[in-house]
PDB file of C-alpha atoms in Angstrom:
ATOM      1  CA  MET A  99     -19.011  54.077  12.804  1.00  0.00           C
ATOM      2  CA  ASP A 100     -16.070  56.859  11.124  1.00  0.00           C
ATOM      3  CA  ALA A 101     -16.292  58.722  14.286  1.00  0.00           C
ATOM      4  CA  VAL A 102     -13.110  55.806  15.003  1.00  0.00           C
ATOM      5  CA  PRO A 103      -9.789  56.541  14.140  1.00  0.00           C
ATOM      6  CA  ILE A 104      -8.020  53.319  11.545  1.00  0.00           C
ATOM      7  CA  SER A 105      -5.027  53.855  14.450  1.00  0.00           C
ATOM      8  CA  TRP A 106      -6.841  52.385  16.992  1.00  0.00           C
ATOM      9  CA  TYR A 107      -7.962  49.167  15.132  1.00  0.00           C
ATOM     10  CA  LEU A 108      -4.172  48.498  13.961  1.00  0.00           C
ATOM     11  CA  ILE A 109      -3.060  48.964  17.297  1.00  0.00           C
ATOM     12  CA  LEU A 110      -5.845  46.299  18.272  1.00  0.00           C
ATOM     13  CA  SER A 111      -4.908  44.355  15.289  1.00  0.00           C
ATOM     14  CA  ALA A 112      -0.984  44.694  16.747  1.00  0.00           C
ATOM     15  CA  PHE A 113      -1.609  43.701  19.898  1.00  0.00           C
ATOM     16  CA  MET A 114      -3.888  40.194  18.684  1.00  0.00           C
ATOM     17  CA  PHE A 115      -1.042  39.689  16.484  1.00  0.00           C
ATOM     18  CA  ALA A 116       1.879  40.150  19.913  1.00  0.00           C
ATOM     19  CA  MET A 117      -0.592  37.595  21.481  1.00  0.00           C
ATOM     20  CA  GLY A 118      -0.365  34.905  18.820  1.00  0.00           C
ATOM     21  CA  VAL A 119       2.872  35.251  18.646  1.00  0.00           C
ATOM     22  CA  THR A 120       3.543  34.337  22.170  1.00  0.00           C
ATOM     23  CA  GLY A 121       1.358  32.035  22.216  1.00  0.00           C
ATOM     24  CA  VAL A 122       3.746  30.213  19.117  1.00  0.00           C
ATOM     25  CA  ILE A 123       6.562  30.528  21.344  1.00  0.00           C
ATOM     26  CA  ILE A 124       5.390  29.703  24.882  1.00  0.00           C
ATOM     27  CA  LYS A 125       3.185  27.011  24.177  1.00  0.00           C
ATOM     28  CA  ARG A 126       3.605  23.291  24.075  1.00  0.00           C
ATOM     29  CA  ASN A 127       0.330  21.886  23.185  1.00  0.00           C
ATOM     30  CA  PRO A 128       0.113  22.022  19.206  1.00  0.00           C
ATOM     31  CA  ILE A 129      -3.491  22.797  18.847  1.00  0.00           C
ATOM     32  CA  VAL A 130      -3.300  25.970  20.957  1.00  0.00           C
ATOM     33  CA  ILE A 131      -0.204  27.071  18.327  1.00  0.00           C
ATOM     34  CA  PHE A 132      -3.064  26.508  15.679  1.00  0.00           C
ATOM     35  CA  MET A 133      -4.927  28.284  17.416  1.00  0.00           C
ATOM     36  CA  CYS A 134      -2.183  31.273  17.855  1.00  0.00           C
ATOM     37  CA  ILE A 135      -2.142  30.971  14.440  1.00  0.00           C
ATOM     38  CA  GLU A 136      -5.131  31.769  13.789  1.00  0.00           C
ATOM     39  CA  LEU A 137      -5.267  34.814  15.816  1.00  0.00           C
ATOM     40  CA  MET A 138      -2.101  36.056  13.806  1.00  0.00           C
ATOM     41  CA  LEU A 139      -4.428  35.677  10.949  1.00  0.00           C
ATOM     42  CA  ASN A 140      -7.094  37.500  12.319  1.00  0.00           C
ATOM     43  CA  ALA A 141      -5.154  40.066  12.891  1.00  0.00           C
ATOM     44  CA  ALA A 142      -4.335  40.299   9.639  1.00  0.00           C
ATOM     45  CA  ASN A 143      -7.077  40.133   8.438  1.00  0.00           C
ATOM     46  CA  LEU A 144      -8.501  43.410  10.603  1.00  0.00           C
ATOM     47  CA  ALA A 145      -5.088  45.499   9.288  1.00  0.00           C
ATOM     48  CA  PHE A 146      -6.477  44.233   6.092  1.00  0.00           C
ATOM     49  CA  LEU A 147      -9.901  45.851   6.762  1.00  0.00           C
ATOM     50  CA  ALA A 148      -8.605  48.345   8.320  1.00  0.00           C
ATOM     51  CA  PHE A 149      -6.382  50.199   5.557  1.00  0.00           C
ATOM     52  CA  ALA A 150      -9.116  49.718   3.463  1.00  0.00           C
ATOM     53  CA  ARG A 151     -11.171  52.121   4.758  1.00  0.00           C
ATOM     54  CA  GLN A 152      -7.860  54.529   4.386  1.00  0.00           C
ATOM     55  CA  GLN A 153      -8.385  53.903   0.618  1.00  0.00           C
ATOM     56  CA  ALA A 154     -10.054  57.031  -1.699  1.00  0.00           C
ATOM     57  CA  GLN A 155     -10.952  54.772  -4.292  1.00  0.00           C
ATOM     58  CA  LEU A 156     -13.345  52.304  -4.370  1.00  0.00           C
ATOM     59  CA  GLY A 157     -11.258  49.419  -6.173  1.00  0.00           C
ATOM     60  CA  ALA A 158      -8.929  49.507  -3.024  1.00  0.00           C
ATOM     61  CA  GLN A 159     -11.326  49.603  -0.661  1.00  0.00           C
ATOM     62  CA  ALA A 160     -12.869  46.636  -2.210  1.00  0.00           C
ATOM     63  CA  ALA A 161      -9.479  44.561  -2.421  1.00  0.00           C
ATOM     64  CA  GLY A 162      -8.489  44.805   1.103  1.00  0.00           C
ATOM     65  CA  GLN A 163     -11.842  42.931   1.604  1.00  0.00           C
ATOM     66  CA  VAL A 164     -10.991  40.871  -1.204  1.00  0.00           C
ATOM     67  CA  TYR A 165      -7.630  39.798   0.702  1.00  0.00           C
ATOM     68  CA  ALA A 166      -9.441  39.072   3.889  1.00  0.00           C
ATOM     69  CA  ILE A 167     -11.749  36.684   2.556  1.00  0.00           C
ATOM     70  CA  LEU A 168      -8.850  34.856   1.237  1.00  0.00           C
ATOM     71  CA  VAL A 169      -6.663  34.631   4.063  1.00  0.00           C
ATOM     72  CA  MET A 170      -9.798  33.322   5.671  1.00  0.00           C
ATOM     73  CA  ALA A 171      -9.841  30.594   2.496  1.00  0.00           C
ATOM     74  CA  VAL A 172      -5.929  30.076   3.066  1.00  0.00           C
ATOM     75  CA  ALA A 173      -6.730  29.617   6.918  1.00  0.00           C
ATOM     76  CA  ALA A 174      -9.452  26.892   5.880  1.00  0.00           C
ATOM     77  CA  ALA A 175      -6.943  24.967   4.459  1.00  0.00           C
ATOM     78  CA  GLU A 176      -4.466  25.374   6.545  1.00  0.00           C
ATOM     79  CA  VAL A 177      -6.250  24.291  10.000  1.00  0.00           C
ATOM     80  CA  ALA A 178      -7.757  21.178   7.844  1.00  0.00           C
ATOM     81  CA  ILE A 179      -4.499  20.233   7.201  1.00  0.00           C
ATOM     82  CA  GLY A 180      -1.981  21.378   9.993  1.00  0.00           C
ATOM     83  CA  LEU A 181      -4.980  19.276  12.148  1.00  0.00           C
ATOM     84  CA  GLY A 182      -5.036  16.572  10.554  1.00  0.00           C
ATOM     85  CA  ILE A 183      -0.985  15.935  10.355  1.00  0.00           C
ATOM     86  CA  ILE A 184      -1.364  16.692  14.811  1.00  0.00           C
ATOM     87  CA  VAL A 185      -4.606  13.930  15.218  1.00  0.00           C
ATOM     88  CA  ALA A 186      -1.332  11.728  12.340  1.00  0.00           C
ATOM     89  CA  ILE A 187       1.448  12.341  15.286  1.00  0.00           C
ATOM     90  CA  TYR A 188      -0.789  11.244  18.096  1.00  0.00           C
ATOM     91  CA  ARG A 189      -1.791   7.913  16.555  1.00  0.00           C
ATOM     92  CA  LEU A 190       1.863   7.547  15.767  1.00  0.00           C
ATOM     93  CA  ARG A 191       2.801   8.647  19.452  1.00  0.00           C
ATOM     94  CA  ASP A 192       0.391   8.912  21.717  1.00  0.00           C
ATOM     95  CA  THR A 193       1.727  11.931  22.650  1.00  0.00           C
ATOM     96  CA  ILE A 194       1.764  15.754  20.738  1.00  0.00           C
ATOM     97  CA  ASN A 195       3.694  17.569  22.992  1.00  0.00           C
ATOM     98  CA  VAL A 196       5.944  19.740  21.128  1.00  0.00           C
ATOM     99  CA  ASP A 197       8.674  19.239  23.061  1.00  0.00           C
ATOM    100  CA  GLU A 198       9.328  15.660  21.935  1.00  0.00           C
ATOM    101  CA  MET A 199       8.506  15.791  18.427  1.00  0.00           C
ATOM    102  CA  ASN A 200      12.105  16.009  16.942  1.00  0.00           C
ATOM    103  CA  LEU A 201      12.296  13.424  13.928  1.00  0.00           C
ATOM    104  CA  LEU A 202      11.039  14.764  10.760  1.00  0.00           C
ATOM    105  CA  LYS A 203      10.833  11.155   9.569  1.00  0.00           C
ATOM    106  CA  PHE A 204       9.235   8.119  11.400  1.00  0.00           C
TER     107      PHE A 204
ATOM    108  CA  MET B  59     -19.259  58.683  20.737  1.00  0.00           C
ATOM    109  CA  PHE B  60     -21.563  56.061  20.460  1.00  0.00           C
ATOM    110  CA  GLY B  61     -19.253  54.075  17.884  1.00  0.00           C
ATOM    111  CA  GLN B  62     -16.224  54.591  19.946  1.00  0.00           C
ATOM    112  CA  ILE B  63     -18.087  53.507  23.193  1.00  0.00           C
ATOM    113  CA  LEU B  64     -19.003  49.977  21.247  1.00  0.00           C
ATOM    114  CA  PHE B  65     -15.358  50.051  19.367  1.00  0.00           C
ATOM    115  CA  ALA B  66     -14.245  49.986  23.528  1.00  0.00           C
ATOM    116  CA  ILE B  67     -15.932  46.945  24.818  1.00  0.00           C
ATOM    117  CA  MET B  68     -15.480  44.876  21.651  1.00  0.00           C
ATOM    118  CA  ALA B  69     -12.014  45.569  21.858  1.00  0.00           C
ATOM    119  CA  LEU B  70     -12.013  45.336  25.578  1.00  0.00           C
ATOM    120  CA  VAL B  71     -13.031  41.844  24.725  1.00  0.00           C
ATOM    121  CA  ILE B  72     -10.526  41.368  22.377  1.00  0.00           C
ATOM    122  CA  VAL B  73      -7.987  42.258  24.515  1.00  0.00           C
ATOM    123  CA  VAL B  74      -8.952  40.196  26.951  1.00  0.00           C
ATOM    124  CA  THR B  75      -9.561  36.626  25.325  1.00  0.00           C
ATOM    125  CA  SER B  76      -6.448  37.039  23.020  1.00  0.00           C
ATOM    126  CA  ILE B  77      -4.971  36.966  26.349  1.00  0.00           C
ATOM    127  CA  GLY B  78      -7.020  34.315  27.312  1.00  0.00           C
ATOM    128  CA  VAL B  79      -5.979  31.632  24.503  1.00  0.00           C
ATOM    129  CA  VAL B  80      -2.281  32.747  25.828  1.00  0.00           C
ATOM    130  CA  ALA B  81      -2.666  32.121  29.251  1.00  0.00           C
ATOM    131  CA  VAL B  82      -5.185  29.976  29.686  1.00  0.00           C
ATOM    132  CA  ARG B  83      -3.293  26.148  30.305  1.00  0.00           C
ATOM    133  CA  ASN B  84      -6.894  23.565  29.362  1.00  0.00           C
ATOM    134  CA  PRO B  85      -6.875  23.665  25.467  1.00  0.00           C
ATOM    135  CA  VAL B  86     -10.968  23.495  25.731  1.00  0.00           C
ATOM    136  CA  ARG B  87     -10.639  26.825  27.071  1.00  0.00           C
ATOM    137  CA  SER B  88      -8.267  28.632  25.005  1.00  0.00           C
ATOM    138  CA  ALA B  89     -11.066  27.160  22.447  1.00  0.00           C
ATOM    139  CA  LEU B  90     -14.002  29.024  24.347  1.00  0.00           C
ATOM    140  CA  ASN B  91     -11.748  32.075  24.800  1.00  0.00           C
ATOM    141  CA  LEU B  92     -10.684  32.078  20.496  1.00  0.00           C
ATOM    142  CA  VAL B  93     -14.798  32.081  19.609  1.00  0.00           C
ATOM    143  CA  ALA B  94     -15.273  35.269  21.821  1.00  0.00           C
ATOM    144  CA  ASN B  95     -12.937  36.917  20.324  1.00  0.00           C
ATOM    145  CA  PHE B  96     -13.867  35.904  16.772  1.00  0.00           C
ATOM    146  CA  PHE B  97     -16.812  37.132  17.547  1.00  0.00           C
ATOM    147  CA  ALA B  98     -15.843  40.721  18.493  1.00  0.00           C
ATOM    148  CA  LEU B  99     -13.565  40.588  15.600  1.00  0.00           C
ATOM    149  CA  ALA B 100     -16.970  40.274  13.213  1.00  0.00           C
ATOM    150  CA  VAL B 101     -18.499  42.943  15.605  1.00  0.00           C
ATOM    151  CA  LEU B 102     -15.562  45.175  14.353  1.00  0.00           C
ATOM    152  CA  TYR B 103     -15.643  43.905  10.596  1.00  0.00           C
ATOM    153  CA  LEU B 104     -19.399  45.436  10.984  1.00  0.00           C
ATOM    154  CA  PHE B 105     -17.230  48.503  11.945  1.00  0.00           C
ATOM    155  CA  LEU B 106     -14.947  48.538   8.897  1.00  0.00           C
ATOM    156  CA  TYR B 107     -17.767  48.326   6.290  1.00  0.00           C
ATOM    157  CA  ALA B 108     -17.251  44.864   5.904  1.00  0.00           C
ATOM    158  CA  GLN B 109     -20.568  43.285   6.315  1.00  0.00           C
ATOM    159  CA  PHE B 110     -20.259  39.677   4.252  1.00  0.00           C
ATOM    160  CA  VAL B 111     -16.618  39.516   5.840  1.00  0.00           C
ATOM    161  CA  ALA B 112     -18.766  39.762   8.897  1.00  0.00           C
ATOM    162  CA  ALA B 113     -20.809  37.087   8.144  1.00  0.00           C
ATOM    163  CA  VAL B 114     -18.021  34.648   6.968  1.00  0.00           C
ATOM    164  CA  GLN B 115     -15.804  34.670   9.912  1.00  0.00           C
ATOM    165  CA  ILE B 116     -18.908  33.827  11.626  1.00  0.00           C
ATOM    166  CA  ILE B 117     -19.927  31.060   9.633  1.00  0.00           C
ATOM    167  CA  VAL B 118     -16.197  29.483   8.987  1.00  0.00           C
ATOM    168  CA  TYR B 119     -13.915  31.228  11.540  1.00  0.00           C
ATOM    169  CA  ALA B 120     -16.331  30.960  15.134  1.00  0.00           C
ATOM    170  CA  GLY B 121     -18.554  27.942  13.140  1.00  0.00           C
ATOM    171  CA  ALA B 122     -16.514  25.639  11.304  1.00  0.00           C
ATOM    172  CA  ILE B 123     -13.155  25.647  12.515  1.00  0.00           C
ATOM    173  CA  MET B 124     -13.586  26.115  16.043  1.00  0.00           C
ATOM    174  CA  VAL B 125     -15.642  23.045  16.034  1.00  0.00           C
ATOM    175  CA  LEU B 126     -13.028  21.156  13.628  1.00  0.00           C
ATOM    176  CA  PHE B 127     -10.613  22.682  16.851  1.00  0.00           C
ATOM    177  CA  LEU B 128     -13.287  21.390  20.248  1.00  0.00           C
ATOM    178  CA  PHE B 129     -13.746  17.999  17.894  1.00  0.00           C
ATOM    179  CA  THR B 130      -9.722  17.368  17.537  1.00  0.00           C
ATOM    180  CA  ILE B 131      -9.555  18.563  21.156  1.00  0.00           C
ATOM    181  CA  MET B 132     -12.043  16.022  22.667  1.00  0.00           C
ATOM    182  CA  LEU B 133     -11.095  13.582  19.689  1.00  0.00           C
ATOM    183  CA  LEU B 134      -7.132  13.511  21.193  1.00  0.00           C
ATOM    184  CA  ASN B 135      -8.691  13.183  24.423  1.00  0.00           C
ATOM    185  CA  LEU B 136      -5.565  14.964  26.555  1.00  0.00           C
ATOM    186  CA  GLY B 137      -7.227  14.299  30.437  1.00  0.00           C
ATOM    187  CA  SER B 138      -5.827  16.665  32.616  1.00  0.00           C
ATOM    188  CA  PRO B 139      -4.343  20.134  31.386  1.00  0.00           C
ATOM    189  CA  SER B 140      -1.736  19.298  33.359  1.00  0.00           C
ATOM    190  CA  GLU B 141       0.044  16.746  31.331  1.00  0.00           C
ATOM    191  CA  LEU B 142       1.115  19.348  28.412  1.00  0.00           C
ATOM    192  CA  SER B 143       1.552  22.052  30.990  1.00  0.00           C
ATOM    193  CA  GLU B 144       4.960  24.708  30.604  1.00  0.00           C
ATOM    194  CA  ARG B 145       7.612  24.325  33.364  1.00  0.00           C
ATOM    195  CA  GLY B 146       9.223  27.268  34.860  1.00  0.00           C
ATOM    196  CA  GLU B 147      11.674  29.014  32.586  1.00  0.00           C
ATOM    197  CA  ILE B 148      12.630  32.414  31.359  1.00  0.00           C
ATOM    198  CA  LYS B 149      10.975  32.094  28.532  1.00  0.00           C
ATOM    199  CA  ARG B 150       7.706  32.467  29.690  1.00  0.00           C
ATOM    200  CA  PRO B 151       8.470  35.950  30.479  1.00  0.00           C
ATOM    201  CA  VAL B 152      10.600  37.203  28.357  1.00  0.00           C
ATOM    202  CA  THR B 153       8.240  36.302  25.453  1.00  0.00           C
ATOM    203  CA  TRP B 154       5.693  37.889  27.179  1.00  0.00           C
ATOM    204  CA  GLY B 155       7.803  41.511  27.655  1.00  0.00           C
ATOM    205  CA  LEU B 156       8.969  41.152  24.366  1.00  0.00           C
ATOM    206  CA  ALA B 157       5.068  40.815  22.905  1.00  0.00           C
ATOM    207  CA  LEU B 158       4.446  44.337  24.934  1.00  0.00           C
ATOM    208  CA  LEU B 159       7.422  45.881  23.351  1.00  0.00           C
ATOM    209  CA  PHE B 160       6.806  44.796  19.989  1.00  0.00           C
ATOM    210  CA  VAL B 161       2.751  46.564  20.493  1.00  0.00           C
ATOM    211  CA  ILE B 162       4.491  50.054  21.959  1.00  0.00           C
ATOM    212  CA  VAL B 163       6.755  50.046  19.202  1.00  0.00           C
ATOM    213  CA  LEU B 164       4.219  49.529  16.530  1.00  0.00           C
ATOM    214  CA  ALA B 165       1.244  51.709  18.293  1.00  0.00           C
ATOM    215  CA  GLY B 166       3.896  54.362  18.599  1.00  0.00           C
ATOM    216  CA  GLY B 167       4.411  54.520  14.689  1.00  0.00           C
ATOM    217  CA  VAL B 168       1.014  53.951  13.541  1.00  0.00           C
ATOM    218  CA  PHE B 169      -0.056  56.936  16.193  1.00  0.00           C
ATOM    219  CA  VAL B 170       2.785  58.881  14.313  1.00  0.00           C
ATOM    220  CA  ARG B 171       1.822  57.941  11.076  1.00  0.00           C
ATOM    221  CA  LEU B 172      -2.012  57.786  10.193  1.00  0.00           C
ATOM    222  CA  GLY B 173      -4.070  59.841   8.802  1.00  0.00           C
ATOM    223  CA  LYS B 174      -7.850  59.800   8.598  1.00  0.00           C
ATOM    224  CA  ALA B 175     -10.730  57.086   7.106  1.00  0.00           C
ATOM    225  CA  GLN B 176     -12.102  57.963   3.633  1.00  0.00           C
ATOM    226  CA  PRO B 177     -15.697  57.567   3.289  1.00  0.00           C
ATOM    227  CA  ALA B 178     -17.027  54.705   2.143  1.00  0.00           C
ATOM    228  CA  ALA B 179     -18.701  54.082  -0.906  1.00  0.00           C
ATOM    229  CA  ASP B 180     -22.499  53.125  -0.459  1.00  0.00           C
ATOM    230  CA  ASP B 181     -22.150  49.673  -1.145  1.00  0.00           C
ATOM    231  CA  LEU B 182     -18.830  49.085   0.228  1.00  0.00           C
ATOM    232  CA  GLY B 183     -19.067  45.486   1.771  1.00  0.00           C
ATOM    233  CA  THR B 184     -21.804  43.941   0.101  1.00  0.00           C
ATOM    234  CA  VAL B 185     -21.553  40.511  -0.918  1.00  0.00           C
ATOM    235  CA  GLN B 186     -22.528  42.025  -4.532  1.00  0.00           C
ATOM    236  CA  MET B 187     -19.927  44.744  -4.631  1.00  0.00           C
ATOM    237  CA  VAL B 188     -16.905  41.992  -3.233  1.00  0.00           C
ATOM    238  CA  GLY B 189     -18.207  39.558  -5.714  1.00  0.00           C
ATOM    239  CA  LYS B 190     -17.730  41.826  -8.331  1.00  0.00           C
ATOM    240  CA  PHE B 191     -14.378  42.454  -7.633  1.00  0.00           C
ATOM    241  CA  LEU B 192     -13.616  38.948  -7.128  1.00  0.00           C
ATOM    242  CA  PHE B 193     -14.399  37.794 -10.031  1.00  0.00           C
ATOM    243  CA  THR B 194     -13.059  40.599 -11.776  1.00  0.00           C
ATOM    244  CA  ASP B 195      -9.452  42.355 -10.615  1.00  0.00           C
ATOM    245  CA  TRP B 196      -9.201  39.141  -7.859  1.00  0.00           C
ATOM    246  CA  VAL B 197     -10.047  36.139 -10.441  1.00  0.00           C
ATOM    247  CA  TYR B 198      -7.231  34.454 -10.890  1.00  0.00           C
ATOM    248  CA  PRO B 199      -6.024  34.793  -6.590  1.00  0.00           C
ATOM    249  CA  PHE B 200      -9.607  33.523  -6.639  1.00  0.00           C
ATOM    250  CA  GLU B 201      -8.650  30.936  -8.837  1.00  0.00           C
ATOM    251  CA  LEU B 202      -5.303  29.571  -7.210  1.00  0.00           C
ATOM    252  CA  THR B 203      -6.862  29.347  -4.088  1.00  0.00           C
ATOM    253  CA  SER B 204      -9.338  26.744  -5.330  1.00  0.00           C
ATOM    254  CA  ILE B 205      -6.571  24.645  -6.080  1.00  0.00           C
ATOM    255  CA  LEU B 206      -5.027  25.441  -2.517  1.00  0.00           C
ATOM    256  CA  LEU B 207      -8.266  23.979  -0.865  1.00  0.00           C
ATOM    257  CA  LEU B 208      -7.726  21.202  -3.631  1.00  0.00           C
ATOM    258  CA  ILE B 209      -4.371  20.597  -2.937  1.00  0.00           C
ATOM    259  CA  ALA B 210      -6.005  21.073   1.414  1.00  0.00           C
ATOM    260  CA  ILE B 211      -8.691  17.704   0.633  1.00  0.00           C
ATOM    261  CA  VAL B 212      -6.870  15.287  -1.204  1.00  0.00           C
ATOM    262  CA  GLY B 213      -3.797  16.154   1.476  1.00  0.00           C
ATOM    263  CA  ALA B 214      -5.986  14.906   4.182  1.00  0.00           C
ATOM    264  CA  ILE B 215      -7.826  12.135   2.887  1.00  0.00           C
ATOM    265  CA  VAL B 216      -3.853  11.057   2.052  1.00  0.00           C
ATOM    266  CA  MET B 217      -3.097  11.523   5.979  1.00  0.00           C
ATOM    267  CA  ALA B 218      -6.721  10.161   6.973  1.00  0.00           C
ATOM    268  CA  LYS B 219      -5.997   6.432   5.615  1.00  0.00           C
ATOM    269  CA  ARG B 220      -3.579   4.393   6.996  1.00  0.00           C
ATOM    270  CA  ARG B 221      -2.652   2.899   3.939  1.00  0.00           C
ATOM    271  CA  LEU B 222      -2.946   4.031   0.269  1.00  0.00           C
TER     272      LEU B 222
END
């Protein structure tokens, strides 16, 4: 699929990232905010893989893919912790609306 | 030509579902949009000679992480989506406008500066190739990631227990 230029992938990645930022800013449901963070991480992954295709050496091409895998591992850890925090907050306060979260310590 | 048409279809799916994640009110529908987004993204990873990353994308993201999201949504049982509805305020249109501006500026920069894709090695993206580099050049970040996952597991257990 060498007919598709790298810049198309990067513009698509920029669009996904912008949608993720928009969601994080305007949404009030923390679960949807986490989904938007996933969207941003995937946009970064797409950019990593697209930039990897622009490199000449095999080592640099592989580095982009290794980066993508490490990002996925970090995203998995972040989701496990984040959803755990959301469930813990729901147990304590019976709501997860981020506008009502105004304390760091209960 | 075939590749460009397939890319256009996948890009359209990704654009529509990315907007859908943000614009839809019901969190379950947001999650379903995100699953479709991840599947289309996996196809794009195949275009970029990243077969292993595409497989991991489907297994980890579309499988495990989205199940976790849906499980949490169902567990918290938020009832009608209007409970967390967003009031009409100036923040929303301003944010959408800024996002659009961001994409336009970035797209302009990308078109000016970037060249074409390089020829890929025969085994680029296979499990053998990624594994070879992951366990030689990148073994230190790999081990750090394992420690991070261990911390996440311990943290999740600590939060799940009511008292230690």
